[in-house]
C-alpha atoms as an extended CHARMM CRD file, in Angstrom:
* protein
*
       218  EXT
         1         1  MET       CA            -47.0500000000      -24.0580000000       34.7440000000  PROA      1               0.0000000000
         2         2  ALA       CA            -44.9960000000      -21.4300000000       32.9620000000  PROA      2               0.0000000000
         3         3  MET       CA            -44.9790000000      -21.6950000000       29.2100000000  PROA      3               0.0000000000
         4         4  PRO       CA            -41.5430000000      -21.9080000000       27.5050000000  PROA      4               0.0000000000
         5         5  PRO       CA            -40.4860000000      -18.7110000000       25.7980000000  PROA      5               0.0000000000
         6         6  VAL       CA            -41.3520000000      -18.4400000000       22.1440000000  PROA      6               0.0000000000
         7         7  ILE       CA            -38.2480000000      -18.0450000000       19.9680000000  PROA      7               0.0000000000
         8         8  LEU       CA            -38.9090000000      -16.1090000000       16.8060000000  PROA      8               0.0000000000
         9         9  GLU       CA            -36.6120000000      -16.8770000000       13.9350000000  PROA      9               0.0000000000
        10        10  ARG       CA            -35.3900000000      -13.8440000000       12.0700000000  PROA      10              0.0000000000
        11        11  THR       CA            -35.9170000000      -13.8430000000        8.3680000000  PROA      11              0.0000000000
        12        12  PRO       CA            -32.5320000000      -13.4140000000        6.6730000000  PROA      12              0.0000000000
        13        13  ARG       CA            -32.1600000000      -10.0150000000        5.0970000000  PROA      13              0.0000000000
        14        14  PRO       CA            -31.7710000000      -10.1090000000        1.3440000000  PROA      14              0.0000000000
        15        15  PRO       CA            -28.3930000000       -8.9950000000        0.0470000000  PROA      15              0.0000000000
        16        16  ASP       CA            -28.0630000000       -5.3080000000       -0.7080000000  PROA      16              0.0000000000
        17        17  GLY       CA            -27.9650000000       -5.3770000000       -4.4830000000  PROA      17              0.0000000000
        18        18  ALA       CA            -27.0430000000       -1.7140000000       -4.8320000000  PROA      18              0.0000000000
        19        19  ALA       CA            -24.1080000000       -2.0420000000       -2.4330000000  PROA      19              0.0000000000
        20        20  GLU       CA            -22.8300000000       -5.1360000000       -4.2110000000  PROA      20              0.0000000000
        21        21  GLU       CA            -23.1770000000       -3.3530000000       -7.5390000000  PROA      21              0.0000000000
        22        22  ARG       CA            -21.0410000000       -0.4880000000       -6.2530000000  PROA      22              0.0000000000
        23        23  ARG       CA            -18.4220000000       -2.8980000000       -4.9070000000  PROA      23              0.0000000000
        24        24  ALA       CA            -18.2780000000       -4.6370000000       -8.2870000000  PROA      24              0.0000000000
        25        25  ILE       CA            -17.7400000000       -1.2910000000      -10.0040000000  PROA      25              0.0000000000
        26        26  VAL       CA            -14.9540000000       -0.3630000000       -7.5740000000  PROA      26              0.0000000000
        27        27  ARG       CA            -13.2430000000       -3.7340000000       -8.2070000000  PROA      27              0.0000000000
        28        28  ALA       CA            -13.5810000000       -3.2120000000      -11.9530000000  PROA      28              0.0000000000
        29        29  ALA       CA            -12.1370000000        0.3090000000      -11.7330000000  PROA      29              0.0000000000
        30        30  ARG       CA             -9.1660000000       -1.0360000000       -9.7730000000  PROA      30              0.0000000000
        31        31  THR       CA             -8.5170000000       -3.6930000000      -12.4080000000  PROA      31              0.0000000000
        32        32  VAL       CA             -8.7350000000       -1.2470000000      -15.3140000000  PROA      32              0.0000000000
        33        33  LEU       CA             -6.6590000000        1.3660000000      -13.5010000000  PROA      33              0.0000000000
        34        34  ALA       CA             -3.9020000000       -1.1990000000      -12.9100000000  PROA      34              0.0000000000
        35        35  ARG       CA             -4.0140000000       -2.3580000000      -16.5150000000  PROA      35              0.0000000000
        36        36  GLU       CA             -4.6180000000        0.8660000000      -18.4600000000  PROA      36              0.0000000000
        37        37  GLY       CA             -3.6720000000        3.8230000000      -16.2760000000  PROA      37              0.0000000000
        38        38  TRP       CA             -5.5720000000        6.8740000000      -15.0720000000  PROA      38              0.0000000000
        39        39  ARG       CA             -6.6010000000        8.5190000000      -18.3430000000  PROA      39              0.0000000000
        40        40  ARG       CA             -7.6920000000        5.2860000000      -20.0360000000  PROA      40              0.0000000000
        41        41  CYS       CA             -9.6850000000        4.0780000000      -17.0420000000  PROA      41              0.0000000000
        42        42  THR       CA            -12.9030000000        5.6790000000      -18.2340000000  PROA      42              0.0000000000
        43        43  ALA       CA            -16.4550000000        5.0590000000      -17.0850000000  PROA      43              0.0000000000
        44        44  GLU       CA            -16.9820000000        3.0940000000      -20.2990000000  PROA      44              0.0000000000
        45        45  ALA       CA            -13.9380000000        0.8680000000      -19.6860000000  PROA      45              0.0000000000
        46        46  THR       CA            -14.9810000000        0.3290000000      -16.0720000000  PROA      46              0.0000000000
        47        47  ALA       CA            -18.4950000000       -0.6400000000      -17.1990000000  PROA      47              0.0000000000
        48        48  VAL       CA            -17.1290000000       -3.2190000000      -19.6420000000  PROA      48              0.0000000000
        49        49  GLU       CA            -14.9120000000       -4.7370000000      -16.9420000000  PROA      49              0.0000000000
        50        50  ALA       CA            -17.7900000000       -4.8190000000      -14.4370000000  PROA      50              0.0000000000
        51        51  GLY       CA            -20.2560000000       -6.2070000000      -16.9940000000  PROA      51              0.0000000000
        52        52  VAL       CA            -22.7770000000       -3.4300000000      -16.4320000000  PROA      52              0.0000000000
        53        53  PRO       CA            -24.0880000000       -0.5880000000      -18.6250000000  PROA      53              0.0000000000
        54        54  THR       CA            -22.0820000000        2.6410000000      -18.6100000000  PROA      54              0.0000000000
        55        55  GLU       CA            -25.1810000000        4.3780000000      -17.2330000000  PROA      55              0.0000000000
        56        56  THR       CA            -24.9400000000        2.1920000000      -14.1290000000  PROA      56              0.0000000000
        57        57  VAL       CA            -21.3620000000        3.2990000000      -13.4910000000  PROA      57              0.0000000000
        58        58  ARG       CA            -22.3260000000        6.9400000000      -13.9730000000  PROA      58              0.0000000000
        59        59  ARG       CA            -25.3260000000        6.5470000000      -11.6780000000  PROA      59              0.0000000000
        60        60  CYS       CA            -23.2950000000        4.9420000000       -8.8990000000  PROA      60              0.0000000000
        61        61  PHE       CA            -20.2650000000        7.2080000000       -9.3410000000  PROA      61              0.0000000000
        62        62  PRO       CA            -21.1880000000       10.4550000000      -11.1260000000  PROA      62              0.0000000000
        63        63  ASP       CA            -17.6220000000       11.7350000000      -10.6810000000  PROA      63              0.0000000000
        64        64  HSD       CA            -15.4390000000        9.0090000000      -12.2160000000  PROA      64              0.0000000000
        65        65  GLU       CA            -12.1680000000       10.7030000000      -11.2650000000  PROA      65              0.0000000000
        66        66  HSD       CA            -13.3330000000       10.6870000000       -7.6500000000  PROA      66              0.0000000000
        67        67  LEU       CA            -13.8560000000        6.9220000000       -7.9930000000  PROA      67              0.0000000000
        68        68  LEU       CA            -10.2940000000        6.4940000000       -9.2860000000  PROA      68              0.0000000000
        69        69  GLU       CA             -8.9540000000        8.6050000000       -6.4340000000  PROA      69              0.0000000000
        70        70  ARG       CA            -10.8550000000        6.4310000000       -3.9680000000  PROA      70              0.0000000000
        71        71  VAL       CA             -9.3870000000        3.2770000000       -5.5170000000  PROA      71              0.0000000000
        72        72  LEU       CA             -5.8560000000        4.6990000000       -5.2870000000  PROA      72              0.0000000000
        73        73  LEU       CA             -6.2810000000        5.8540000000       -1.6880000000  PROA      73              0.0000000000
        74        74  ASP       CA             -7.9310000000        2.6420000000       -0.4730000000  PROA      74              0.0000000000
        75        75  SER       CA             -5.1600000000        0.6120000000       -2.0750000000  PROA      75              0.0000000000
        76        76  SER       CA             -2.4560000000        2.8530000000       -0.5870000000  PROA      76              0.0000000000
        77        77  VAL       CA             -3.9720000000        2.5840000000        2.8890000000  PROA      77              0.0000000000
        78        78  SER       CA             -3.9180000000       -1.2250000000        2.6500000000  PROA      78              0.0000000000
        79        79  VAL       CA             -0.2500000000       -1.2910000000        1.6390000000  PROA      79              0.0000000000
        80        80  ALA       CA              0.7090000000        1.2010000000        4.3630000000  PROA      80              0.0000000000
        81        81  ALA       CA             -1.0650000000       -0.9560000000        6.9520000000  PROA      81              0.0000000000
        82        82  ALA       CA              0.8040000000       -4.0340000000        5.7270000000  PROA      82              0.0000000000
        83        83  LEU       CA              4.1340000000       -2.2030000000        5.9680000000  PROA      83              0.0000000000
        84        84  GLY       CA              3.2570000000       -0.9560000000        9.4390000000  PROA      84              0.0000000000
        85        85  ALA       CA              2.6590000000       -4.5570000000       10.5040000000  PROA      85              0.0000000000
        86        86  VAL       CA              6.0070000000       -5.5340000000        8.9570000000  PROA      86              0.0000000000
        87        87  ALA       CA              7.8310000000       -2.8650000000       10.9640000000  PROA      87              0.0000000000
        88        88  GLU       CA              6.1070000000       -3.9350000000       14.1710000000  PROA      88              0.0000000000
        89        89  SER       CA              6.8520000000       -7.6100000000       13.6010000000  PROA      89              0.0000000000
        90        90  CYS       CA             10.5120000000       -7.1630000000       12.7160000000  PROA      90              0.0000000000
        91        91  LEU       CA             11.4220000000       -4.5230000000       15.3120000000  PROA      91              0.0000000000
        92        92  ALA       CA              9.2780000000       -5.4960000000       18.3070000000  PROA      92              0.0000000000
        93        93  GLU       CA             12.1630000000       -7.5360000000       19.7030000000  PROA      93              0.0000000000
        94        94  ILE       CA             15.7850000000       -7.1830000000       18.6420000000  PROA      94              0.0000000000
        95        95  THR       CA             18.0790000000      -10.1740000000       19.0850000000  PROA      95              0.0000000000
        96        96  ASP       CA             20.6580000000       -9.3040000000       16.4180000000  PROA      96              0.0000000000
        97        97  LEU       CA             20.3470000000       -5.7220000000       15.1420000000  PROA      97              0.0000000000
        98        98  GLU       CA             21.9380000000       -6.3040000000       11.7420000000  PROA      98              0.0000000000
        99        99  GLN       CA             20.0290000000       -9.5040000000       11.0110000000  PROA      99              0.0000000000
       100       100  ASP       CA             16.7490000000       -8.0550000000       12.2560000000  PROA      100             0.0000000000
       101       101  LEU       CA             17.1700000000       -5.0190000000       10.0100000000  PROA      101             0.0000000000
       102       102  ILE       CA             17.9760000000       -7.3090000000        7.0760000000  PROA      102             0.0000000000
       103       103  ALA       CA             14.7890000000       -9.2550000000        7.8520000000  PROA      103             0.0000000000
       104       104  LEU       CA             12.9070000000       -5.9440000000        7.8960000000  PROA      104             0.0000000000
       105       105  GLY       CA             14.3540000000       -5.0160000000        4.5030000000  PROA      105             0.0000000000
       106       106  ARG       CA             13.2580000000       -8.3220000000        2.9910000000  PROA      106             0.0000000000
       107       107  ALA       CA              9.8080000000       -8.1440000000        4.5440000000  PROA      107             0.0000000000
       108       108  TRP       CA              9.3810000000       -4.5400000000        3.3730000000  PROA      108             0.0000000000
       109       109  LEU       CA              9.5300000000       -5.8710000000       -0.2000000000  PROA      109             0.0000000000
       110       110  ALA       CA              6.7960000000       -8.4910000000        0.3220000000  PROA      110             0.0000000000
       111       111  PRO       CA              3.9300000000       -6.1250000000       -0.6730000000  PROA      111             0.0000000000
       112       112  LEU       CA              5.4300000000       -5.8970000000       -4.1710000000  PROA      112             0.0000000000
       113       113  GLU       CA              4.1210000000       -9.4310000000       -4.6250000000  PROA      113             0.0000000000
       114       114  THR       CA              1.1320000000       -9.3350000000       -2.2790000000  PROA      114             0.0000000000
       115       115  PHE       CA             -0.2660000000       -6.1140000000       -3.7490000000  PROA      115             0.0000000000
       116       116  ARG       CA              0.7460000000       -6.4970000000       -7.3880000000  PROA      116             0.0000000000
       117       117  GLU       CA             -2.3190000000       -4.6360000000       -8.6130000000  PROA      117             0.0000000000
       118       118  HSD       CA             -1.5320000000       -1.6830000000       -6.3670000000  PROA      118             0.0000000000
       119       119  PHE       CA              2.0080000000       -1.3270000000       -7.6690000000  PROA      119             0.0000000000
       120       120  ALA       CA              0.7790000000       -1.6230000000      -11.2460000000  PROA      120             0.0000000000
       121       121  ILE       CA             -1.4690000000        1.3310000000      -10.4330000000  PROA      121             0.0000000000
       122       122  VAL       CA              1.4730000000        3.2150000000       -8.9250000000  PROA      122             0.0000000000
       123       123  ARG       CA              3.5730000000        2.6560000000      -12.0460000000  PROA      123             0.0000000000
       124       124  HSD       CA              0.8240000000        4.1530000000      -14.1890000000  PROA      124             0.0000000000
       125       125  VAL       CA              0.0900000000        6.9960000000      -11.7810000000  PROA      125             0.0000000000
       126       126  SER       CA              3.7740000000        7.9070000000      -11.5360000000  PROA      126             0.0000000000
       127       127  ALA       CA              3.9150000000        8.2670000000      -15.3150000000  PROA      127             0.0000000000
       128       128  GLU       CA              0.7300000000       10.3690000000      -15.3630000000  PROA      128             0.0000000000
       129       129  VAL       CA              1.3740000000       12.3460000000      -12.2070000000  PROA      129             0.0000000000
       130       130  THR       CA              1.0920000000       15.7600000000      -13.8850000000  PROA      130             0.0000000000
       131       131  ARG       CA             -2.3360000000       14.8550000000      -15.2510000000  PROA      131             0.0000000000
       132       132  LEU       CA             -3.9260000000       13.7650000000      -11.9900000000  PROA      132             0.0000000000
       133       133  PRO       CA             -6.6190000000       15.9680000000      -10.3890000000  PROA      133             0.0000000000
       134       134  ALA       CA             -5.4080000000       18.6780000000       -8.0200000000  PROA      134             0.0000000000
       135       135  GLY       CA             -4.7280000000       17.2720000000       -4.5730000000  PROA      135             0.0000000000
       136       136  ALA       CA             -4.7980000000       13.6130000000       -5.6090000000  PROA      136             0.0000000000
       137       137  VAL       CA             -1.0230000000       13.1660000000       -5.3950000000  PROA      137             0.0000000000
       138       138  GLU       CA             -0.8280000000       14.7480000000       -1.9390000000  PROA      138             0.0000000000
       139       139  LYS       CA             -3.6510000000       12.5470000000       -0.6350000000  PROA      139             0.0000000000
       140       140  TRP       CA             -2.0070000000        9.4420000000       -2.1130000000  PROA      140             0.0000000000
       141       141  GLN       CA              1.3920000000       10.2360000000       -0.5910000000  PROA      141             0.0000000000
       142       142  ALA       CA             -0.1300000000       11.0330000000        2.8050000000  PROA      142             0.0000000000
       143       143  ALA       CA             -2.2610000000        7.8840000000        2.9340000000  PROA      143             0.0000000000
       144       144  GLY       CA              0.4110000000        5.5440000000        1.5770000000  PROA      144             0.0000000000
       145       145  PRO       CA              4.1730000000        6.2330000000        1.5660000000  PROA      145             0.0000000000
       146       146  ARG       CA              4.2240000000        8.8460000000        4.3170000000  PROA      146             0.0000000000
       147       147  GLN       CA              2.0070000000        6.7680000000        6.5920000000  PROA      147             0.0000000000
       148       148  ALA       CA              4.3030000000        3.7700000000        6.1140000000  PROA      148             0.0000000000
       149       149  ARG       CA              7.3140000000        5.9370000000        6.9910000000  PROA      149             0.0000000000
       150       150  ARG       CA              5.5720000000        7.1970000000       10.1220000000  PROA      150             0.0000000000
       151       151  GLU       CA              4.9610000000        3.6470000000       11.2970000000  PROA      151             0.0000000000
       152       152  LEU       CA              8.6000000000        2.7300000000       10.6410000000  PROA      152             0.0000000000
       153       153  ALA       CA              9.7760000000        5.8730000000       12.4570000000  PROA      153             0.0000000000
       154       154  HSD       CA              7.6890000000        4.8930000000       15.4820000000  PROA      154             0.0000000000
       155       155  ARG       CA              9.3920000000        1.4890000000       15.6210000000  PROA      155             0.0000000000
       156       156  LEU       CA             12.8560000000        2.9760000000       15.1100000000  PROA      156             0.0000000000
       157       157  ARG       CA             12.2750000000        5.2500000000       18.0940000000  PROA      157             0.0000000000
       158       158  GLY       CA             11.7960000000        2.1050000000       20.1560000000  PROA      158             0.0000000000
       159       159  VAL       CA             15.0590000000        0.6570000000       18.8610000000  PROA      159             0.0000000000
       160       160  ALA       CA             16.8460000000        3.9110000000       19.7130000000  PROA      160             0.0000000000
       161       161  ALA       CA             15.2790000000        3.9600000000       23.1880000000  PROA      161             0.0000000000
       162       162  ARG       CA             16.9970000000        0.6390000000       23.8730000000  PROA      162             0.0000000000
       163       163  GLY       CA             20.3510000000        2.2130000000       23.0270000000  PROA      163             0.0000000000
       164       164  LEU       CA             20.8540000000        0.0910000000       19.9200000000  PROA      164             0.0000000000
       165       165  LEU       CA             20.9140000000        3.0600000000       17.5390000000  PROA      165             0.0000000000
       166       166  ASP       CA             21.5630000000        6.7800000000       17.9560000000  PROA      166             0.0000000000
       167       167  ILE       CA             18.6290000000        8.3800000000       16.1290000000  PROA      167             0.0000000000
       168       168  PRO       CA             18.0670000000       12.1070000000       16.7440000000  PROA      168             0.0000000000
       169       169  ASP       CA             15.3220000000       12.3010000000       14.0860000000  PROA      169             0.0000000000
       170       170  ALA       CA             13.2830000000        9.1080000000       13.6710000000  PROA      170             0.0000000000
       171       171  ASP       CA             11.3090000000       10.3950000000       10.6920000000  PROA      171             0.0000000000
       172       172  GLN       CA             14.5190000000       11.1440000000        8.8120000000  PROA      172             0.0000000000
       173       173  ALA       CA             15.9810000000        7.7910000000        9.8590000000  PROA      173             0.0000000000
       174       174  ALA       CA             12.9150000000        5.9730000000        8.5180000000  PROA      174             0.0000000000
       175       175  GLU       CA             13.2470000000        7.7630000000        5.1910000000  PROA      175             0.0000000000
       176       176  ARG       CA             16.9470000000        6.9020000000        5.0210000000  PROA      176             0.0000000000
       177       177  PHE       CA             16.2860000000        3.2550000000        5.8520000000  PROA      177             0.0000000000
       178       178  ILE       CA             13.7960000000        2.9980000000        2.9870000000  PROA      178             0.0000000000
       179       179  LEU       CA             16.2100000000        4.7230000000        0.5930000000  PROA      179             0.0000000000
       180       180  LEU       CA             19.2180000000        2.6590000000        1.6340000000  PROA      180             0.0000000000
       181       181  VAL       CA             17.6710000000       -0.7770000000        2.1080000000  PROA      181             0.0000000000
       182       182  PRO       CA             14.5750000000       -1.7490000000        0.0860000000  PROA      182             0.0000000000
       183       183  SER       CA             14.6290000000        1.0320000000       -2.5260000000  PROA      183             0.0000000000
       184       184  GLY       CA             17.4570000000       -0.4840000000       -4.5590000000  PROA      184             0.0000000000
       185       185  VAL       CA             15.4280000000       -3.6370000000       -5.1420000000  PROA      185             0.0000000000
       186       186  VAL       CA             12.2270000000       -1.6450000000       -5.7260000000  PROA      186             0.0000000000
       187       187  GLN       CA             13.9150000000        0.4230000000       -8.4260000000  PROA      187             0.0000000000
       188       188  ARG       CA             15.6140000000       -2.5080000000      -10.1470000000  PROA      188             0.0000000000
       189       189  SER       CA             12.3420000000       -4.4040000000      -10.2190000000  PROA      189             0.0000000000
       190       190  PHE       CA             10.4480000000       -1.3480000000      -11.5130000000  PROA      190             0.0000000000
       191       191  LEU       CA              8.0410000000       -1.5490000000       -8.5830000000  PROA      191             0.0000000000
       192       192  GLY       CA              7.6990000000       -5.3130000000       -8.8170000000  PROA      192             0.0000000000
       193       193  ALA       CA              7.2060000000       -5.5090000000      -12.5860000000  PROA      193             0.0000000000
       194       194  LEU       CA             10.4400000000       -7.4360000000      -13.2040000000  PROA      194             0.0000000000
       195       195  PRO       CA             11.9900000000      -10.1230000000      -10.9870000000  PROA      195             0.0000000000
       196       196  VAL       CA             15.2600000000       -9.4410000000       -9.1860000000  PROA      196             0.0000000000
       197       197  PRO       CA             17.3340000000      -12.5620000000       -8.3930000000  PROA      197             0.0000000000
       198       198  ARG       CA             17.2230000000      -13.4250000000       -4.7010000000  PROA      198             0.0000000000
       199       199  ALA       CA             21.0100000000      -13.2790000000       -4.3180000000  PROA      199             0.0000000000
       200       200  GLU       CA             21.1230000000       -9.8160000000       -5.8750000000  PROA      200             0.0000000000
       201       201  ALA       CA             18.2660000000       -8.5670000000       -3.7070000000  PROA      201             0.0000000000
       202       202  ASP       CA             19.8750000000       -9.9840000000       -0.5610000000  PROA      202             0.0000000000
       203       203  ALA       CA             23.1860000000       -8.3020000000       -1.4040000000  PROA      203             0.0000000000
       204       204  LEU       CA             21.4940000000       -4.9330000000       -1.9390000000  PROA      204             0.0000000000
       205       205  ILE       CA             19.6100000000       -5.2600000000        1.3500000000  PROA      205             0.0000000000
       206       206  ALA       CA             22.6910000000       -6.3150000000        3.3340000000  PROA      206             0.0000000000
       207       207  ASP       CA             24.7650000000       -3.4490000000        1.9160000000  PROA      207             0.0000000000
       208       208  GLY       CA             22.0000000000       -0.9740000000        2.6930000000  PROA      208             0.0000000000
       209       209  VAL       CA             21.6500000000       -2.2140000000        6.2610000000  PROA      209             0.0000000000
       210       210  ALA       CA             25.4130000000       -1.9290000000        6.7930000000  PROA      210             0.0000000000
       211       211  ASP       CA             25.2940000000        1.6810000000        5.5890000000  PROA      211             0.0000000000
       212       212  PHE       CA             22.2850000000        2.4160000000        7.8150000000  PROA      212             0.0000000000
       213       213  ILE       CA             23.9800000000        1.0130000000       10.9000000000  PROA      213             0.0000000000
       214       214  ARG       CA             27.1230000000        3.0450000000       10.1630000000  PROA      214             0.0000000000
       215       215  LEU       CA             24.9680000000        6.1740000000       10.0200000000  PROA      215             0.0000000000
       216       216  TYR       CA             23.2230000000        5.5280000000       13.3200000000  PROA      216             0.0000000000
       217       217  HSD       CA             25.6970000000        3.4790000000       15.3270000000  PROA      217             0.0000000000
       218       218  PRO       CA             25.6720000000        4.6760000000       18.9540000000  PROA      218             0.0000000000
């Protein structure tokens, strides 16, 4: 009689302490960067926030400015992905062009609340932009704002293909939509630092959408 197969239980692998230590340092750097800005987010400040010796931070990330750049880029990629999902959700099907664009404008502002730490970082970085390492600003813009605009442009091409808008240059149209619709609220809120009353935000969005439609009406 055949014997039943022997099932060997795998011993759970212990957690990777070094990897978790690095993740904790990255989280700490993000927190300090959002609170203090680029120049004050030192290895020492990151170590205090992470609850580890400064030597540990320097061992894990010998180039601290590279760590800060990584934090900024990772955060920007996350926000760009969220905005890409917003554009897809709001423009996948159009039932009422004006109302759907208004919904897009409102949803485009949601990351100001969802990613508060990111926009705190952006406020600091914008003030310190001339002191950032060479190339950091270009990488940030490419990974974040420009990627979000590309995703919006892709969706606007679909709207134009249905004959709902006359858009000869979708990239330019995406930039104009952002400038006309959500940017007024973004500026008045100082990138989410101060609240803007809902009625005021809605009025700014509706006016911006009306201007956008006038620009690109077939």
